[in-house]
């Protein structure tokens, strides 16, 4: 999985609780992404980062925030989890932001919000 | 708006037979096209991409894909399917001249039967 780890790999939480997912890379790539995967939707971009402390919103960013204090770590936070945020979350990295650049994905985090 | 369609939720094929997983796209400019594969409980693995040049792209594990601009398609093919090819396949597009923003199809589940 291209030097990308995600933690935790599985999490069950209750509605209204905060949740933080971590993505860690050893490739020293500048660009990092958070996606969610839902049946019938493929993967949808939540947030992305183009450098330390530089982030921007993706297609489905409502209810999520991100932070990147180090090149290797990209955190996704659900401030107050809702059942609609039950999903599988994937982190990805790329070497550049050119649109032909390949993104490489981590193993995913399966989140269940009760 | 960019979009990707994978018209088949599932494709069934017998081992040893050729397989095709279909993908069509809609973009307003020149597309870059990607195929990823997801095995159970794993992240997405990159298979191949079309950037420019030869319309037939060869990738990992014996897969290839043909870019057809007039039909706006990028179908994934393999001459002889293996049971181990059974997985979830995603087509994705990004737009040349833009940032590295992938738009994914909903995915097609490939089942190869012995």
PDB file of C-alpha atoms in Angstrom:
ATOM      1  CA  UNK A   1       0.000   0.000   0.000  1.00  0.00           C
ATOM      2  CA  UNK A   2       2.683   2.451  -1.099  1.00  0.00           C
ATOM      3  CA  UNK A   3       4.116   3.374   2.310  1.00  0.00           C
ATOM      4  CA  UNK A   4       0.793   4.619   3.649  1.00  0.00           C
ATOM      5  CA  UNK A   5      -0.727   3.542   6.931  1.00  0.00           C
ATOM      6  CA  UNK A   6      -4.066   4.500   8.392  1.00  0.00           C
ATOM      7  CA  UNK A   7      -5.184   4.282  11.993  1.00  0.00           C
ATOM      8  CA  UNK A   8      -7.368   3.005  13.385  1.00  0.00           C
ATOM      9  CA  UNK A   9      -8.322   0.388  10.794  1.00  0.00           C
ATOM     10  CA  UNK A  10     -11.728  -0.122  12.371  1.00  0.00           C
ATOM     11  CA  UNK A  11     -13.738   2.072  14.714  1.00  0.00           C
ATOM     12  CA  UNK A  12     -17.194   2.004  16.214  1.00  0.00           C
ATOM     13  CA  UNK A  13     -18.431   5.198  17.799  1.00  0.00           C
ATOM     14  CA  UNK A  14     -21.642   6.849  18.886  1.00  0.00           C
ATOM     15  CA  UNK A  15     -23.495   9.738  17.305  1.00  0.00           C
ATOM     16  CA  UNK A  16     -22.251  13.072  18.570  1.00  0.00           C
ATOM     17  CA  UNK A  17     -18.758  11.986  19.569  1.00  0.00           C
ATOM     18  CA  UNK A  18     -15.620  13.397  17.950  1.00  0.00           C
ATOM     19  CA  UNK A  19     -13.496  11.060  15.867  1.00  0.00           C
ATOM     20  CA  UNK A  20     -10.022  11.537  14.414  1.00  0.00           C
ATOM     21  CA  UNK A  21      -8.551   9.344  11.717  1.00  0.00           C
ATOM     22  CA  UNK A  22      -4.855   9.394  10.965  1.00  0.00           C
ATOM     23  CA  UNK A  23      -2.991   8.924   7.732  1.00  0.00           C
ATOM     24  CA  UNK A  24       0.774   8.482   7.842  1.00  0.00           C
ATOM     25  CA  UNK A  25       3.070   8.274   4.812  1.00  0.00           C
ATOM     26  CA  UNK A  26       6.735   7.468   4.476  1.00  0.00           C
ATOM     27  CA  UNK A  27       7.087   8.648   0.851  1.00  0.00           C
ATOM     28  CA  UNK A  28       7.618  12.339   1.658  1.00  0.00           C
ATOM     29  CA  UNK A  29       4.941  13.277  -0.887  1.00  0.00           C
ATOM     30  CA  UNK A  30       3.585  16.771  -0.708  1.00  0.00           C
ATOM     31  CA  UNK A  31      -0.001  16.010  -1.697  1.00  0.00           C
ATOM     32  CA  UNK A  32      -2.407  14.038   0.477  1.00  0.00           C
ATOM     33  CA  UNK A  33      -6.118  13.328   0.154  1.00  0.00           C
ATOM     34  CA  UNK A  34      -9.010  11.974   2.181  1.00  0.00           C
ATOM     35  CA  UNK A  35     -11.822  10.088   0.435  1.00  0.00           C
ATOM     36  CA  UNK A  36     -14.878   8.256   1.619  1.00  0.00           C
ATOM     37  CA  UNK A  37     -16.184   5.143  -0.117  1.00  0.00           C
ATOM     38  CA  UNK A  38     -19.885   4.366  -0.148  1.00  0.00           C
ATOM     39  CA  UNK A  39     -21.805   1.787  -2.183  1.00  0.00           C
ATOM     40  CA  UNK A  40     -23.089   3.249  -5.424  1.00  0.00           C
ATOM     41  CA  UNK A  41     -20.882   6.322  -5.148  1.00  0.00           C
ATOM     42  CA  UNK A  42     -17.363   5.049  -5.637  1.00  0.00           C
ATOM     43  CA  UNK A  43     -14.889   7.298  -3.844  1.00  0.00           C
ATOM     44  CA  UNK A  44     -15.580  10.952  -3.151  1.00  0.00           C
ATOM     45  CA  UNK A  45     -13.005  13.532  -2.124  1.00  0.00           C
ATOM     46  CA  UNK A  46     -13.477  15.046   1.345  1.00  0.00           C
ATOM     47  CA  UNK A  47     -10.398  17.254   1.765  1.00  0.00           C
ATOM     48  CA  UNK A  48      -6.924  17.450   0.372  1.00  0.00           C
ATOM     49  CA  UNK A  49      -3.609  18.969   1.351  1.00  0.00           C
ATOM     50  CA  UNK A  50      -0.938  20.522  -0.819  1.00  0.00           C
ATOM     51  CA  UNK A  51       1.599  21.035   1.925  1.00  0.00           C
ATOM     52  CA  UNK A  52       2.075  21.490   5.642  1.00  0.00           C
ATOM     53  CA  UNK A  53      -0.777  23.633   6.953  1.00  0.00           C
ATOM     54  CA  UNK A  54      -2.195  23.962   3.411  1.00  0.00           C
ATOM     55  CA  UNK A  55      -5.544  22.268   2.930  1.00  0.00           C
ATOM     56  CA  UNK A  56      -8.673  22.708   0.870  1.00  0.00           C
ATOM     57  CA  UNK A  57     -12.160  21.308   0.621  1.00  0.00           C
ATOM     58  CA  UNK A  58     -13.279  18.559  -1.675  1.00  0.00           C
ATOM     59  CA  UNK A  59     -16.641  17.448  -2.927  1.00  0.00           C
ATOM     60  CA  UNK A  60     -18.127  16.251   0.388  1.00  0.00           C
ATOM     61  CA  UNK A  61     -16.400  18.315   3.087  1.00  0.00           C
ATOM     62  CA  UNK A  62     -19.390  19.229   5.295  1.00  0.00           C
ATOM     63  CA  UNK A  63     -18.969  17.807   8.806  1.00  0.00           C
ATOM     64  CA  UNK A  64     -15.249  17.144   8.362  1.00  0.00           C
ATOM     65  CA  UNK A  65     -12.093  19.067   9.163  1.00  0.00           C
ATOM     66  CA  UNK A  66      -8.454  18.254   8.492  1.00  0.00           C
ATOM     67  CA  UNK A  67      -5.053  19.228   9.735  1.00  0.00           C
ATOM     68  CA  UNK A  68      -1.532  18.716   8.509  1.00  0.00           C
ATOM     69  CA  UNK A  69       1.231  19.797  10.869  1.00  0.00           C
ATOM     70  CA  UNK A  70       3.899  17.508   9.390  1.00  0.00           C
ATOM     71  CA  UNK A  71       4.536  16.310   5.854  1.00  0.00           C
ATOM     72  CA  UNK A  72       3.970  12.699   6.821  1.00  0.00           C
ATOM     73  CA  UNK A  73       0.685  13.050   8.733  1.00  0.00           C
ATOM     74  CA  UNK A  74      -2.770  14.085   7.558  1.00  0.00           C
ATOM     75  CA  UNK A  75      -5.587  13.959  10.103  1.00  0.00           C
ATOM     76  CA  UNK A  76      -9.303  13.814   9.380  1.00  0.00           C
ATOM     77  CA  UNK A  77     -11.653  14.862  12.169  1.00  0.00           C
ATOM     78  CA  UNK A  78     -15.355  14.355  12.486  1.00  0.00           C
ATOM     79  CA  UNK A  79     -16.243  16.994  15.062  1.00  0.00           C
ATOM     80  CA  UNK A  80     -19.568  15.378  15.955  1.00  0.00           C
ATOM     81  CA  UNK A  81     -20.092  12.078  14.208  1.00  0.00           C
ATOM     82  CA  UNK A  82     -23.415  11.304  12.550  1.00  0.00           C
ATOM     83  CA  UNK A  83     -24.773   8.035  11.187  1.00  0.00           C
ATOM     84  CA  UNK A  84     -24.420   9.406   7.646  1.00  0.00           C
ATOM     85  CA  UNK A  85     -20.662   9.422   8.194  1.00  0.00           C
ATOM     86  CA  UNK A  86     -20.594   5.652   8.515  1.00  0.00           C
ATOM     87  CA  UNK A  87     -18.285   4.767   5.663  1.00  0.00           C
ATOM     88  CA  UNK A  88     -14.872   3.487   4.666  1.00  0.00           C
ATOM     89  CA  UNK A  89     -12.284   6.251   4.634  1.00  0.00           C
ATOM     90  CA  UNK A  90      -9.235   6.168   2.421  1.00  0.00           C
ATOM     91  CA  UNK A  91      -6.168   8.322   2.443  1.00  0.00           C
ATOM     92  CA  UNK A  92      -4.180   8.844  -0.757  1.00  0.00           C
ATOM     93  CA  UNK A  93      -0.910  10.525  -1.685  1.00  0.00           C
ATOM     94  CA  UNK A  94       0.624  11.850  -4.872  1.00  0.00           C
ATOM     95  CA  UNK A  95       3.959  13.281  -5.793  1.00  0.00           C
ATOM     96  CA  UNK A  96       2.530  16.312  -7.564  1.00  0.00           C
ATOM     97  CA  UNK A  97      -0.794  17.981  -8.208  1.00  0.00           C
ATOM     98  CA  UNK A  98      -0.590  17.508 -11.963  1.00  0.00           C
ATOM     99  CA  UNK A  99      -3.811  15.937 -13.112  1.00  0.00           C
ATOM    100  CA  UNK A 100      -1.994  13.013 -14.768  1.00  0.00           C
ATOM    101  CA  UNK A 101      -0.235  12.072 -11.541  1.00  0.00           C
ATOM    102  CA  UNK A 102      -1.178   8.740 -10.022  1.00  0.00           C
ATOM    103  CA  UNK A 103      -2.643   8.735  -6.550  1.00  0.00           C
ATOM    104  CA  UNK A 104      -1.708   5.856  -4.244  1.00  0.00           C
ATOM    105  CA  UNK A 105      -4.081   4.689  -1.564  1.00  0.00           C
ATOM    106  CA  UNK A 106      -3.809   3.481   1.988  1.00  0.00           C
ATOM    107  CA  UNK A 107      -5.587   0.404   3.375  1.00  0.00           C
ATOM    108  CA  UNK A 108      -8.617   2.300   4.657  1.00  0.00           C
ATOM    109  CA  UNK A 109     -10.470   2.849   7.926  1.00  0.00           C
ATOM    110  CA  UNK A 110     -13.894   1.332   8.409  1.00  0.00           C
ATOM    111  CA  UNK A 111     -16.007   3.639  10.601  1.00  0.00           C
ATOM    112  CA  UNK A 112     -19.387   2.748  12.054  1.00  0.00           C
ATOM    113  CA  UNK A 113     -21.389   5.496  13.756  1.00  0.00           C
ATOM    114  CA  UNK A 114     -24.209   4.140  15.911  1.00  0.00           C
TER     115      UNK A 114
ATOM    116  CA  UNK B   1     -19.423  18.714 -14.691  1.00  0.00           C
ATOM    117  CA  UNK B   2     -17.114  15.749 -14.951  1.00  0.00           C
ATOM    118  CA  UNK B   3     -18.584  12.320 -14.424  1.00  0.00           C
ATOM    119  CA  UNK B   4     -17.691   8.685 -14.840  1.00  0.00           C
ATOM    120  CA  UNK B   5     -20.148   5.878 -15.477  1.00  0.00           C
ATOM    121  CA  UNK B   6     -19.570   2.195 -14.932  1.00  0.00           C
ATOM    122  CA  UNK B   7     -22.780   0.773 -16.365  1.00  0.00           C
ATOM    123  CA  UNK B   8     -22.466  -2.705 -14.859  1.00  0.00           C
ATOM    124  CA  UNK B   9     -22.656  -3.285 -11.127  1.00  0.00           C
ATOM    125  CA  UNK B  10     -21.306  -6.799 -11.602  1.00  0.00           C
ATOM    126  CA  UNK B  11     -19.595  -8.734 -14.357  1.00  0.00           C
ATOM    127  CA  UNK B  12     -19.454 -12.516 -14.301  1.00  0.00           C
ATOM    128  CA  UNK B  13     -16.971 -14.432 -16.409  1.00  0.00           C
ATOM    129  CA  UNK B  14     -15.613 -17.960 -16.502  1.00  0.00           C
ATOM    130  CA  UNK B  15     -11.947 -18.536 -15.777  1.00  0.00           C
ATOM    131  CA  UNK B  16      -9.914 -18.522 -18.966  1.00  0.00           C
ATOM    132  CA  UNK B  17     -12.412 -16.390 -20.865  1.00  0.00           C
ATOM    133  CA  UNK B  18     -11.719 -12.784 -21.853  1.00  0.00           C
ATOM    134  CA  UNK B  19     -13.128 -10.104 -19.598  1.00  0.00           C
ATOM    135  CA  UNK B  20     -14.254  -6.537 -20.169  1.00  0.00           C
ATOM    136  CA  UNK B  21     -15.203  -3.980 -17.529  1.00  0.00           C
ATOM    137  CA  UNK B  22     -16.816  -0.925 -19.067  1.00  0.00           C
ATOM    138  CA  UNK B  23     -16.228   2.742 -18.313  1.00  0.00           C
ATOM    139  CA  UNK B  24     -17.529   5.864 -20.010  1.00  0.00           C
ATOM    140  CA  UNK B  25     -16.752   9.422 -19.065  1.00  0.00           C
ATOM    141  CA  UNK B  26     -18.039  12.928 -19.549  1.00  0.00           C
ATOM    142  CA  UNK B  27     -15.609  15.848 -19.317  1.00  0.00           C
ATOM    143  CA  UNK B  28     -15.338  19.258 -20.906  1.00  0.00           C
ATOM    144  CA  UNK B  29     -11.686  18.948 -21.868  1.00  0.00           C
ATOM    145  CA  UNK B  30      -8.997  16.354 -22.390  1.00  0.00           C
ATOM    146  CA  UNK B  31      -9.248  13.548 -19.861  1.00  0.00           C
ATOM    147  CA  UNK B  32      -6.700  11.521 -18.006  1.00  0.00           C
ATOM    148  CA  UNK B  33      -8.192   8.114 -17.200  1.00  0.00           C
ATOM    149  CA  UNK B  34      -7.302   5.625 -14.510  1.00  0.00           C
ATOM    150  CA  UNK B  35      -8.231   2.112 -13.444  1.00  0.00           C
ATOM    151  CA  UNK B  36      -7.887   0.902  -9.872  1.00  0.00           C
ATOM    152  CA  UNK B  37      -8.652  -2.483  -8.316  1.00  0.00           C
ATOM    153  CA  UNK B  38      -9.784  -3.142  -4.766  1.00  0.00           C
ATOM    154  CA  UNK B  39      -9.435  -6.575  -3.191  1.00  0.00           C
ATOM    155  CA  UNK B  40     -11.502  -7.383  -0.073  1.00  0.00           C
ATOM    156  CA  UNK B  41     -10.503  -5.334   2.971  1.00  0.00           C
ATOM    157  CA  UNK B  42      -7.704  -3.643   1.050  1.00  0.00           C
ATOM    158  CA  UNK B  43      -7.077  -0.203  -0.343  1.00  0.00           C
ATOM    159  CA  UNK B  44      -7.219   0.664  -4.008  1.00  0.00           C
ATOM    160  CA  UNK B  45      -4.336  -0.518  -6.144  1.00  0.00           C
ATOM    161  CA  UNK B  46      -3.377   1.331  -9.307  1.00  0.00           C
ATOM    162  CA  UNK B  47      -3.670  -0.757 -12.481  1.00  0.00           C
ATOM    163  CA  UNK B  48      -3.060   1.596 -15.397  1.00  0.00           C
ATOM    164  CA  UNK B  49      -3.704   5.048 -16.800  1.00  0.00           C
ATOM    165  CA  UNK B  50      -4.139   6.821 -20.097  1.00  0.00           C
ATOM    166  CA  UNK B  51      -2.392  10.162 -20.475  1.00  0.00           C
ATOM    167  CA  UNK B  52      -1.738  10.588 -24.176  1.00  0.00           C
ATOM    168  CA  UNK B  53      -0.439   8.675 -27.180  1.00  0.00           C
ATOM    169  CA  UNK B  54      -1.275   5.051 -27.916  1.00  0.00           C
ATOM    170  CA  UNK B  55      -4.931   4.370 -27.241  1.00  0.00           C
ATOM    171  CA  UNK B  56      -4.147   0.892 -25.911  1.00  0.00           C
ATOM    172  CA  UNK B  57      -2.627   1.063 -22.460  1.00  0.00           C
ATOM    173  CA  UNK B  58      -1.049  -1.946 -20.782  1.00  0.00           C
ATOM    174  CA  UNK B  59      -0.964  -2.248 -17.024  1.00  0.00           C
ATOM    175  CA  UNK B  60      -0.381  -4.557 -14.106  1.00  0.00           C
ATOM    176  CA  UNK B  61      -1.418  -8.220 -13.860  1.00  0.00           C
ATOM    177  CA  UNK B  62      -2.033  -8.566 -17.619  1.00  0.00           C
ATOM    178  CA  UNK B  63      -4.743  -5.919 -17.775  1.00  0.00           C
ATOM    179  CA  UNK B  64      -5.068  -3.431 -20.588  1.00  0.00           C
ATOM    180  CA  UNK B  65      -7.496  -0.657 -21.454  1.00  0.00           C
ATOM    181  CA  UNK B  66      -8.479   1.033 -24.661  1.00  0.00           C
ATOM    182  CA  UNK B  67      -9.135   4.747 -24.853  1.00  0.00           C
ATOM    183  CA  UNK B  68     -11.810   5.639 -27.396  1.00  0.00           C
ATOM    184  CA  UNK B  69     -12.280   9.378 -27.706  1.00  0.00           C
ATOM    185  CA  UNK B  70     -15.250   9.251 -30.064  1.00  0.00           C
ATOM    186  CA  UNK B  71     -17.168   6.926 -27.747  1.00  0.00           C
ATOM    187  CA  UNK B  72     -15.765   8.594 -24.583  1.00  0.00           C
ATOM    188  CA  UNK B  73     -14.919   5.174 -23.225  1.00  0.00           C
ATOM    189  CA  UNK B  74     -12.016   3.535 -21.437  1.00  0.00           C
ATOM    190  CA  UNK B  75     -12.874  -0.151 -21.083  1.00  0.00           C
ATOM    191  CA  UNK B  76     -10.672  -2.464 -19.054  1.00  0.00           C
ATOM    192  CA  UNK B  77      -9.813  -5.800 -20.640  1.00  0.00           C
ATOM    193  CA  UNK B  78      -7.902  -8.987 -20.029  1.00  0.00           C
ATOM    194  CA  UNK B  79      -7.518 -11.815 -22.555  1.00  0.00           C
ATOM    195  CA  UNK B  80      -7.831 -14.652 -20.039  1.00  0.00           C
ATOM    196  CA  UNK B  81      -9.481 -14.150 -16.651  1.00  0.00           C
ATOM    197  CA  UNK B  82      -8.197 -15.717 -13.431  1.00  0.00           C
ATOM    198  CA  UNK B  83     -10.223 -16.502 -10.317  1.00  0.00           C
ATOM    199  CA  UNK B  84      -7.786 -14.229  -8.464  1.00  0.00           C
ATOM    200  CA  UNK B  85      -8.955 -11.307 -10.631  1.00  0.00           C
ATOM    201  CA  UNK B  86     -12.227 -11.302  -8.695  1.00  0.00           C
ATOM    202  CA  UNK B  87     -12.399  -7.871  -7.068  1.00  0.00           C
ATOM    203  CA  UNK B  88     -13.997  -4.433  -7.246  1.00  0.00           C
ATOM    204  CA  UNK B  89     -12.791  -2.270 -10.119  1.00  0.00           C
ATOM    205  CA  UNK B  90     -12.961   1.510 -10.272  1.00  0.00           C
ATOM    206  CA  UNK B  91     -12.569   3.819 -13.232  1.00  0.00           C
ATOM    207  CA  UNK B  92     -11.570   7.437 -12.540  1.00  0.00           C
ATOM    208  CA  UNK B  93     -10.980  10.608 -14.537  1.00  0.00           C
ATOM    209  CA  UNK B  94      -9.110  13.837 -14.005  1.00  0.00           C
ATOM    210  CA  UNK B  95      -9.034  16.838 -16.264  1.00  0.00           C
ATOM    211  CA  UNK B  96      -5.890  17.963 -18.059  1.00  0.00           C
ATOM    212  CA  UNK B  97      -4.872  21.440 -17.065  1.00  0.00           C
ATOM    213  CA  UNK B  98      -6.603  21.111 -13.751  1.00  0.00           C
ATOM    214  CA  UNK B  99      -5.508  19.942 -10.361  1.00  0.00           C
ATOM    215  CA  UNK B 100      -5.165  16.282  -9.451  1.00  0.00           C
ATOM    216  CA  UNK B 101      -8.821  15.779  -8.631  1.00  0.00           C
ATOM    217  CA  UNK B 102     -10.031  12.289  -9.370  1.00  0.00           C
ATOM    218  CA  UNK B 103     -13.676  11.646 -10.120  1.00  0.00           C
ATOM    219  CA  UNK B 104     -14.548   7.989  -9.588  1.00  0.00           C
ATOM    220  CA  UNK B 105     -17.164   5.730 -11.053  1.00  0.00           C
ATOM    221  CA  UNK B 106     -19.353   3.704  -8.707  1.00  0.00           C
ATOM    222  CA  UNK B 107     -17.327   0.559  -9.248  1.00  0.00           C
ATOM    223  CA  UNK B 108     -17.905  -2.799 -10.933  1.00  0.00           C
ATOM    224  CA  UNK B 109     -17.604  -6.071  -9.113  1.00  0.00           C
ATOM    225  CA  UNK B 110     -15.878  -8.722 -11.198  1.00  0.00           C
ATOM    226  CA  UNK B 111     -16.594 -12.347 -10.341  1.00  0.00           C
ATOM    227  CA  UNK B 112     -14.496 -14.970 -12.112  1.00  0.00           C
ATOM    228  CA  UNK B 113     -15.875 -18.486 -11.732  1.00  0.00           C
ATOM    229  CA  UNK B 114     -13.742 -21.630 -11.941  1.00  0.00           C
TER     230      UNK B 114
END
